[in-house]
Amino acid sequence: MSQTSVLFDVAGPRTRARHRVYTVISLVVILGLAALLVLRMADRGQFAYDLWEPFLTPEYIQALLVDGLLQTLKMAFFSVILAVVFGTIFGVGKLSDHASVRWVCWSVVEFFRAVPVLMLMIFLYFSYGAGPGGLDAFWCVVIALTLYNGSVLAEVFRAGILAVPRGQSEAAYAIGMRKTQVMTQILLPQAVKIMLPAIISQCVVALKDTSLGYAITAPGLTFVGKQIYTDFQNQLQTVIVVASLYVSVNLVLTWIATWVQRKFVGEKKILEVSMVAETEVGAGLAPGAR
Amino acid sequence: MELVLSNFDLYLSAFRLTIGLFLVSAVGSLLLGTLLAAMRVGPIAFMSKAATVYITVVRNTPLLIIFVFVIIGLPKLGILFRSVEELGISSFFFRACLALTLYTSTFVAEAIRSGINAVPLGQAEAARAIGLTFGGTMTQVVLPQAFRATVPPLASVFIALLKNTSVAYAFGILEATARMKYFTNISGNDLPIFLIFAAGYVVLVEIISFGANRLERRWRVAR
């Protein structure tokens, strides 16, 4: 007997019959809801060709992919790279032997983890960005995302370094290595392997958060989407198209994270860090609690 | 700085709105999230598939897009939630909470599911072996342990929810982030204003994580 869940036993014939009834009921309810939505859309003329037209016109597709998706990916890419640098510095800093360094790193990380990314963006853009010679919106988004994701990654790095067995650093000290050498040659290389899936999961979070650039007119998918729906008044259609672009990119990232997890970390326990996205191995689900 | 201090009532009312958004969506997403988690771990394959699809799609969609869908998209279908206005609730507030709930419930569902998965299979087997009924196994053995294991991930989810309420700013709700923008617009010295508003969020986040820590310590079981 293969029991797959703690919650219930393998079903017998009567239970299976009951489950079939439930399946039919839930099928009817869900299909009913879907049908209601589709009918409503048809009723309001939301399937009219001219509302969907921009997503079939080459210029708009190009705008969505080049000015939208590419810019979004660029913002996410820059902020993840910078966040890894920020995270390394502050993660190692939180493990420093000097109480003052530890304290400073700790408070910086706690601060940026608690402040909403959107608020950070708005502050950066409207206080230092808008106007001549200021930061442009693109970099405001990148800086805000770097500070937030970097703080989360600092916690990941710290936990990753602590997860390296103690004997490793003790052995390194015993053969006469210095503190910096132990960190850069012994601890970090081993920690990176454990942390990779968490870093990739954080990419999903960064990518989703680039959409907040909408509030400060930063380039990206949401910005292009807004231009399209102000021109065509096709909010619903735009939301559907933009959301599916985001979902597909995120699913690819999740798939990579799962693959990396299998390849480099194996069946070992996944690094657990509070407030950090977790990768569900094999579940095919996206990580990314922000 | 003085500007905020002399208008401290505006500061407080902005945070009251932030907390209001947070509490309503927290309750909503706990209910919807529990339902989704139950569907997901339940024995009925179709329900489990449906919940998985919903969770995967919504989790991977940025919150902002969900806000656009609920606040700008649904009215296109004639869904305006006028009926809540008769109850004296602003429909903007209601729709912001709805967007936050739809989004956060998927994370709640995953947190609950991971809590249930954290209970070792041997626990249920042992309970059955000593003759507990299905109900007894559930209420005495499995669920208490699952509930405890759910506390830390749920705390993370709720901290994220608190910060996510700021997205409502982009849709004309005067919560803390919008109020900060209001103050920085009329003042020349923005950094202190940012810091004082950030401090509000830091305090709220610390309250949630302190509460979660207390609960976790209180309910910790020796394994």
GROMACS .gro file of N, CA, C and O in nm, chain B residues 101-186:
model
  344
  391THR      N    1  -0.602   4.050  -0.130
  391THR     CA    2  -0.645   3.917  -0.084
  391THR      C    3  -0.621   3.811  -0.190
  391THR      O    4  -0.567   3.704  -0.162
  392LEU      N    5  -0.660   3.844  -0.316
  392LEU     CA    6  -0.641   3.747  -0.424
  392LEU      C    7  -0.494   3.707  -0.434
  392LEU      O    8  -0.461   3.591  -0.456
  393TYR      N    9  -0.404   3.807  -0.418
  393TYR     CA   10  -0.261   3.782  -0.432
  393TYR      C   11  -0.206   3.707  -0.312
  393TYR      O   12  -0.139   3.605  -0.325
  394THR      N   13  -0.234   3.759  -0.191
  394THR     CA   14  -0.173   3.703  -0.070
  394THR      C   15  -0.224   3.563  -0.038
  394THR      O   16  -0.151   3.482   0.018
  395SER      N   17  -0.351   3.534  -0.076
  395SER     CA   18  -0.406   3.403  -0.040
  395SER      C   19  -0.324   3.290  -0.099
  395SER      O   20  -0.314   3.183  -0.040
  396THR      N   21  -0.260   3.315  -0.217
  396THR     CA   22  -0.180   3.207  -0.276
  396THR      C   23  -0.058   3.177  -0.190
  396THR      O   24  -0.018   3.062  -0.175
  397PHE      N   25   0.000   3.282  -0.131
  397PHE     CA   26   0.117   3.261  -0.045
  397PHE      C   27   0.075   3.195   0.086
  397PHE      O   28   0.147   3.111   0.140
  398VAL      N   29  -0.043   3.235   0.137
  398VAL     CA   30  -0.095   3.171   0.259
  398VAL      C   31  -0.116   3.022   0.233
  398VAL      O   32  -0.078   2.937   0.314
  399ALA      N   33  -0.176   2.990   0.116
  399ALA     CA   34  -0.204   2.850   0.083
  399ALA      C   35  -0.074   2.770   0.082
  399ALA      O   36  -0.068   2.659   0.136
  400GLU      N   37   0.031   2.826   0.022
  400GLU     CA   38   0.158   2.755   0.016
  400GLU      C   39   0.219   2.739   0.155
  400GLU      O   40   0.279   2.637   0.185
  401ALA      N   41   0.203   2.841   0.240
  401ALA     CA   42   0.257   2.832   0.377
  401ALA      C   43   0.187   2.720   0.454
  401ALA      O   44   0.252   2.640   0.522
  402ILE      N   45   0.055   2.713   0.440
  402ILE     CA   46  -0.020   2.610   0.512
  402ILE      C   47   0.016   2.472   0.458
  402ILE      O   48   0.037   2.377   0.533
  403ARG      N   49   0.028   2.463   0.327
  403ARG     CA   50   0.063   2.335   0.267
  403ARG      C   51   0.200   2.288   0.316
  403ARG      O   52   0.221   2.171   0.349
  404SER      N   53   0.296   2.383   0.322
  404SER     CA   54   0.429   2.342   0.368
  404SER      C   55   0.424   2.300   0.514
  404SER      O   56   0.498   2.211   0.556
  405GLY      N   57   0.333   2.362   0.592
  405GLY     CA   58   0.317   2.321   0.731
  405GLY      C   59   0.267   2.178   0.742
  405GLY      O   60   0.316   2.099   0.822
  406ILE      N   61   0.169   2.144   0.657
  406ILE     CA   62   0.115   2.007   0.659
  406ILE      C   63   0.222   1.908   0.613
  406ILE      O   64   0.238   1.801   0.671
  407ASN      N   65   0.298   1.948   0.510
  407ASN     CA   66   0.404   1.859   0.462
  407ASN      C   67   0.514   1.839   0.565
  407ASN      O   68   0.589   1.743   0.556
  408ALA      N   69   0.525   1.934   0.661
  408ALA     CA   70   0.633   1.923   0.759
  408ALA      C   71   0.605   1.814   0.863
  408ALA      O   72   0.695   1.775   0.936
  409VAL      N   73   0.479   1.768   0.870
  409VAL     CA   74   0.448   1.663   0.967
  409VAL      C   75   0.493   1.529   0.910
  409VAL      O   76   0.448   1.490   0.802
  410PRO      N   77   0.583   1.457   0.982
  410PRO     CA   78   0.631   1.330   0.927
  410PRO      C   79   0.519   1.228   0.917
  410PRO      O   80   0.429   1.223   1.001
  411LEU      N   81   0.525   1.148   0.812
  411LEU     CA   82   0.423   1.047   0.786
  411LEU      C   83   0.409   0.952   0.906
  411LEU      O   84   0.299   0.909   0.940
  412GLY      N   85   0.522   0.923   0.972
  412GLY     CA   86   0.522   0.831   1.086
  412GLY      C   87   0.427   0.875   1.197
  412GLY      O   88   0.371   0.791   1.269
  413GLN      N   89   0.407   1.006   1.210
  413GLN     CA   90   0.318   1.057   1.314
  413GLN      C   91   0.176   1.005   1.293
  413GLN      O   92   0.111   0.955   1.385
  414ALA      N   93   0.128   1.017   1.169
  414ALA     CA   94  -0.008   0.973   1.139
  414ALA      C   95  -0.016   0.820   1.150
  414ALA      O   96  -0.113   0.767   1.204
  415GLU      N   97   0.089   0.753   1.103
  415GLU     CA   98   0.088   0.607   1.109
  415GLU      C   99   0.084   0.559   1.254
  415GLU      O  100   0.009   0.468   1.289
  416ALA      N  101   0.165   0.624   1.339
  416ALA     CA  102   0.166   0.586   1.480
  416ALA      C  103   0.031   0.611   1.543
  416ALA      O  104  -0.019   0.530   1.622
  417ALA      N  105  -0.033   0.723   1.506
  417ALA     CA  106  -0.163   0.755   1.563
  417ALA      C  107  -0.265   0.649   1.524
  417ALA      O  108  -0.345   0.603   1.606
  418ARG      N  109  -0.261   0.608   1.395
  418ARG     CA  110  -0.353   0.504   1.352
  418ARG      C  111  -0.322   0.372   1.423
  418ARG      O  112  -0.412   0.298   1.461
  419ALA      N  113  -0.192   0.345   1.442
  419ALA     CA  114  -0.152   0.218   1.502
  419ALA      C  115  -0.201   0.204   1.646
  419ALA      O  116  -0.234   0.094   1.690
  420ILE      N  117  -0.207   0.316   1.720
  420ILE     CA  118  -0.256   0.303   1.856
  420ILE      C  119  -0.408   0.316   1.860
  420ILE      O  120  -0.468   0.326   1.967
  421GLY      N  121  -0.472   0.315   1.746
  421GLY     CA  122  -0.617   0.303   1.741
  421GLY      C  123  -0.695   0.433   1.739
  421GLY      O  124  -0.816   0.431   1.760
  422LEU      N  125  -0.629   0.547   1.712
  422LEU     CA  126  -0.706   0.671   1.700
  422LEU      C  127  -0.789   0.666   1.572
  422LEU      O  128  -0.745   0.611   1.471
  423THR      N  129  -0.907   0.727   1.577
  423THR     CA  130  -0.989   0.734   1.457
  423THR      C  131  -0.932   0.841   1.365
  423THR      O  132  -0.838   0.911   1.400
  424PHE      N  133  -0.994   0.855   1.245
  424PHE     CA  134  -0.948   0.956   1.151
  424PHE      C  135  -0.955   1.095   1.215
  424PHE      O  136  -0.860   1.173   1.211
  425GLY      N  137  -1.071   1.124   1.277
  425GLY     CA  138  -1.088   1.254   1.342
  425GLY      C  139  -0.985   1.275   1.451
  425GLY      O  140  -0.927   1.383   1.464
  426GLY      N  141  -0.960   1.172   1.529
  426GLY     CA  142  -0.863   1.182   1.637
  426GLY      C  143  -0.723   1.206   1.584
  426GLY      O  144  -0.649   1.290   1.636
  427THR      N  145  -0.688   1.134   1.477
  427THR     CA  146  -0.556   1.152   1.416
  427THR      C  147  -0.538   1.297   1.374
  427THR      O  148  -0.436   1.359   1.400
  428MET      N  149  -0.643   1.349   1.310
  428MET     CA  150  -0.636   1.487   1.261
  428MET      C  151  -0.622   1.586   1.375
  428MET      O  152  -0.528   1.666   1.380
  429THR      N  153  -0.719   1.582   1.468
  429THR     CA  154  -0.726   1.689   1.567
  429THR      C  155  -0.621   1.674   1.677
  429THR      O  156  -0.578   1.772   1.735
  430GLN      N  157  -0.580   1.551   1.707
  430GLN     CA  158  -0.487   1.532   1.817
  430GLN      C  159  -0.341   1.529   1.772
  430GLN      O  160  -0.252   1.565   1.847
  431VAL      N  161  -0.318   1.483   1.650
  431VAL     CA  162  -0.179   1.459   1.610
  431VAL      C  163  -0.133   1.547   1.494
  431VAL      O  164  -0.036   1.623   1.506
  432VAL      N  165  -0.205   1.540   1.382
  432VAL     CA  166  -0.152   1.603   1.261
  432VAL      C  167  -0.168   1.756   1.263
  432VAL      O  168  -0.072   1.830   1.252
  433LEU      N  169  -0.293   1.801   1.281
  433LEU     CA  170  -0.318   1.944   1.268
  433LEU      C  171  -0.243   2.030   1.371
  433LEU      O  172  -0.191   2.135   1.335
  434PRO      N  173  -0.236   1.990   1.499
  434PRO     CA  174  -0.161   2.074   1.593
  434PRO      C  175  -0.016   2.095   1.549
  434PRO      O  176   0.038   2.205   1.559
  435GLN      N  177   0.046   1.988   1.497
  435GLN     CA  178   0.185   2.003   1.454
  435GLN      C  179   0.195   2.087   1.328
  435GLN      O  180   0.286   2.168   1.313
  436ALA      N  181   0.099   2.065   1.236
  436ALA     CA  182   0.101   2.141   1.111
  436ALA      C  183   0.084   2.290   1.139
  436ALA      O  184   0.152   2.374   1.084
  437PHE      N  185  -0.008   2.320   1.230
  437PHE     CA  186  -0.038   2.459   1.263
  437PHE      C  187   0.085   2.529   1.315
  437PHE      O  188   0.118   2.641   1.276
  438ARG      N  189   0.159   2.460   1.404
  438ARG     CA  190   0.281   2.520   1.459
  438ARG      C  191   0.384   2.546   1.351
  438ARG      O  192   0.447   2.651   1.348
  439ALA      N  193   0.399   2.450   1.261
  439ALA     CA  194   0.500   2.465   1.156
  439ALA      C  195   0.463   2.576   1.059
  439ALA      O  196   0.546   2.622   0.982
  440THR      N  197   0.336   2.618   1.063
  440THR     CA  198   0.291   2.720   0.969
  440THR      C  199   0.323   2.861   1.016
  440THR      O  200   0.327   2.953   0.936
  441VAL      N  201   0.347   2.877   1.147
  441VAL     CA  202   0.363   3.013   1.201
  441VAL      C  203   0.476   3.093   1.135
  441VAL      O  204   0.451   3.203   1.086
  442PRO      N  205   0.601   3.040   1.127
  442PRO     CA  206   0.706   3.125   1.068
  442PRO      C  207   0.680   3.165   0.923
  442PRO      O  208   0.690   3.283   0.890
  443PRO      N  209   0.642   3.070   0.833
  443PRO     CA  210   0.616   3.116   0.696
  443PRO      C  211   0.498   3.212   0.688
  443PRO      O  212   0.502   3.306   0.608
  444LEU      N  213   0.395   3.191   0.771
  444LEU     CA  214   0.281   3.284   0.767
  444LEU      C  215   0.324   3.423   0.809
  444LEU      O  216   0.277   3.523   0.754
  445ALA      N  217   0.414   3.432   0.908
  445ALA     CA  218   0.462   3.563   0.952
  445ALA      C  219   0.529   3.635   0.836
  445ALA      O  220   0.504   3.753   0.812
  446SER      N  221   0.612   3.561   0.759
  446SER     CA  222   0.677   3.623   0.643
  446SER      C  223   0.574   3.672   0.544
  446SER      O  224   0.586   3.782   0.488
  447VAL      N  225   0.471   3.591   0.522
  447VAL     CA  226   0.367   3.629   0.426
  447VAL      C  227   0.297   3.757   0.472
  447VAL      O  228   0.273   3.848   0.393
  448PHE      N  229   0.269   3.766   0.601
  448PHE     CA  230   0.196   3.885   0.649
  448PHE      C  231   0.284   4.009   0.649
  448PHE      O  232   0.236   4.120   0.626
  449ILE      N  233   0.415   3.991   0.675
  449ILE     CA  234   0.505   4.106   0.665
  449ILE      C  235   0.506   4.157   0.522
  449ILE      O  236   0.497   4.278   0.496
  450ALA      N  237   0.513   4.063   0.427
  450ALA     CA  238   0.509   4.102   0.286
  450ALA      C  239   0.378   4.173   0.255
  450ALA      O  240   0.376   4.274   0.185
  451LEU      N  241   0.268   4.123   0.310
  451LEU     CA  242   0.137   4.184   0.286
  451LEU      C  243   0.135   4.329   0.336
  451LEU      O  244   0.088   4.420   0.268
  452LEU      N  245   0.191   4.348   0.454
  452LEU     CA  246   0.193   4.483   0.511
  452LEU      C  247   0.264   4.579   0.417
  452LEU      O  248   0.216   4.690   0.390
  453LYS      N  249   0.378   4.535   0.363
  453LYS     CA  250   0.453   4.622   0.273
  453LYS      C  251   0.380   4.638   0.140
  453LYS      O  252   0.387   4.742   0.077
  454ASN      N  253   0.310   4.531   0.100
  454ASN     CA  254   0.239   4.538  -0.028
  454ASN      C  255   0.122   4.634  -0.026
  454ASN      O  256   0.075   4.675  -0.131
  455THR      N  257   0.072   4.668   0.093
  455THR     CA  258  -0.040   4.763   0.096
  455THR      C  259   0.001   4.894   0.030
  455THR      O  260  -0.083   4.969  -0.016
  456SER      N  261   0.134   4.920   0.021
  456SER     CA  262   0.179   5.045  -0.039
  456SER      C  263   0.144   5.054  -0.187
  456SER      O  264   0.137   5.163  -0.242
  457VAL      N  265   0.120   4.937  -0.251
  457VAL     CA  266   0.086   4.941  -0.393
  457VAL      C  267  -0.046   5.016  -0.415
  457VAL      O  268  -0.068   5.076  -0.520
  458ALA      N  269  -0.131   5.016  -0.313
  458ALA     CA  270  -0.259   5.087  -0.324
  458ALA      C  271  -0.237   5.236  -0.352
  458ALA      O  272  -0.326   5.303  -0.403
  459TYR      N  273  -0.117   5.286  -0.320
  459TYR     CA  274  -0.083   5.425  -0.349
  459TYR      C  275  -0.108   5.458  -0.496
  459TYR      O  276  -0.163   5.563  -0.528
  460ALA      N  277  -0.065   5.364  -0.584
  460ALA     CA  278  -0.073   5.391  -0.728
  460ALA      C  279  -0.217   5.399  -0.775
  460ALA      O  280  -0.243   5.434  -0.889
  461PHE      N  281  -0.314   5.362  -0.689
  461PHE     CA  282  -0.453   5.363  -0.729
  461PHE      C  283  -0.537   5.455  -0.643
  461PHE      O  284  -0.652   5.429  -0.612
  462GLY      N  285  -0.473   5.562  -0.600
  462GLY     CA  286  -0.547   5.670  -0.538
  462GLY      C  287  -0.597   5.645  -0.399
  462GLY      O  288  -0.700   5.698  -0.359
  463ILE      N  289  -0.526   5.563  -0.320
  463ILE     CA  290  -0.567   5.547  -0.181
  463ILE      C  291  -0.464   5.616  -0.093
  463ILE      O  292  -0.343   5.596  -0.108
  464LEU      N  293  -0.510   5.698  -0.002
  464LEU     CA  294  -0.419   5.783   0.075
  464LEU      C  295  -0.364   5.710   0.196
  464LEU      O  296  -0.390   5.747   0.310
  465GLU      N  297  -0.288   5.600   0.170
  465GLU     CA  298  -0.226   5.531   0.282
  465GLU      C  299  -0.087   5.591   0.306
  465GLU      O  300  -0.054   5.696   0.249
  466ALA      N  301  -0.007   5.525   0.387
  466ALA     CA  302   0.117   5.586   0.435
  466ALA      C  303   0.209   5.633   0.323
  466ALA      O  304   0.262   5.745   0.328
  467THR      N  305   0.228   5.549   0.219
  467THR     CA  306   0.320   5.587   0.112
  467THR      C  307   0.270   5.711   0.038
  467THR      O  308   0.346   5.802   0.006
  468ALA      N  309   0.139   5.714   0.011
  468ALA     CA  310   0.081   5.829  -0.057
  468ALA      C  311   0.096   5.955   0.028
  468ALA      O  312   0.123   6.064  -0.023
  469ARG      N  313   0.081   5.938   0.158
  469ARG     CA  314   0.093   6.053   0.247
  469ARG      C  315   0.237   6.103   0.251
  469ARG      O  316   0.260   6.223   0.257
  470MET      N  317   0.332   6.011   0.243
  470MET     CA  318   0.471   6.054   0.238
  470MET      C  319   0.494   6.140   0.114
  470MET      O  320   0.556   6.245   0.121
  471LYS      N  321   0.439   6.095   0.001
  471LYS     CA  322   0.454   6.170  -0.124
  471LYS      C  323   0.394   6.309  -0.108
  471LYS      O  324   0.452   6.409  -0.153
  472TYR      N  325   0.279   6.315  -0.040
  472TYR     CA  326   0.213   6.444  -0.017
  472TYR      C  327   0.305   6.539   0.060
  472TYR      O  328   0.323   6.655   0.024
  473PHE      N  329   0.367   6.485   0.165
  473PHE     CA  330   0.455   6.570   0.247
  473PHE      C  331   0.581   6.609   0.170
  473PHE      O  332   0.624   6.724   0.175
  474THR      N  333   0.642   6.512   0.097
  474THR     CA  334   0.765   6.547   0.026
  474THR      C  335   0.737   6.646  -0.086
  474THR      O  336   0.825   6.722  -0.124
  475ASN      N  337   0.615   6.645  -0.138
  475ASN     CA  338   0.581   6.740  -0.244
  475ASN      C  339   0.584   6.884  -0.194
  475ASN      O  340   0.622   6.975  -0.266
  476ILE      N  341   0.538   6.905  -0.070
  476ILE     CA  342   0.526   7.042  -0.024
  476ILE      C  343   0.644   7.085   0.061
  476ILE      O  344   0.651   7.199   0.103
   0.00000   0.00000   0.00000
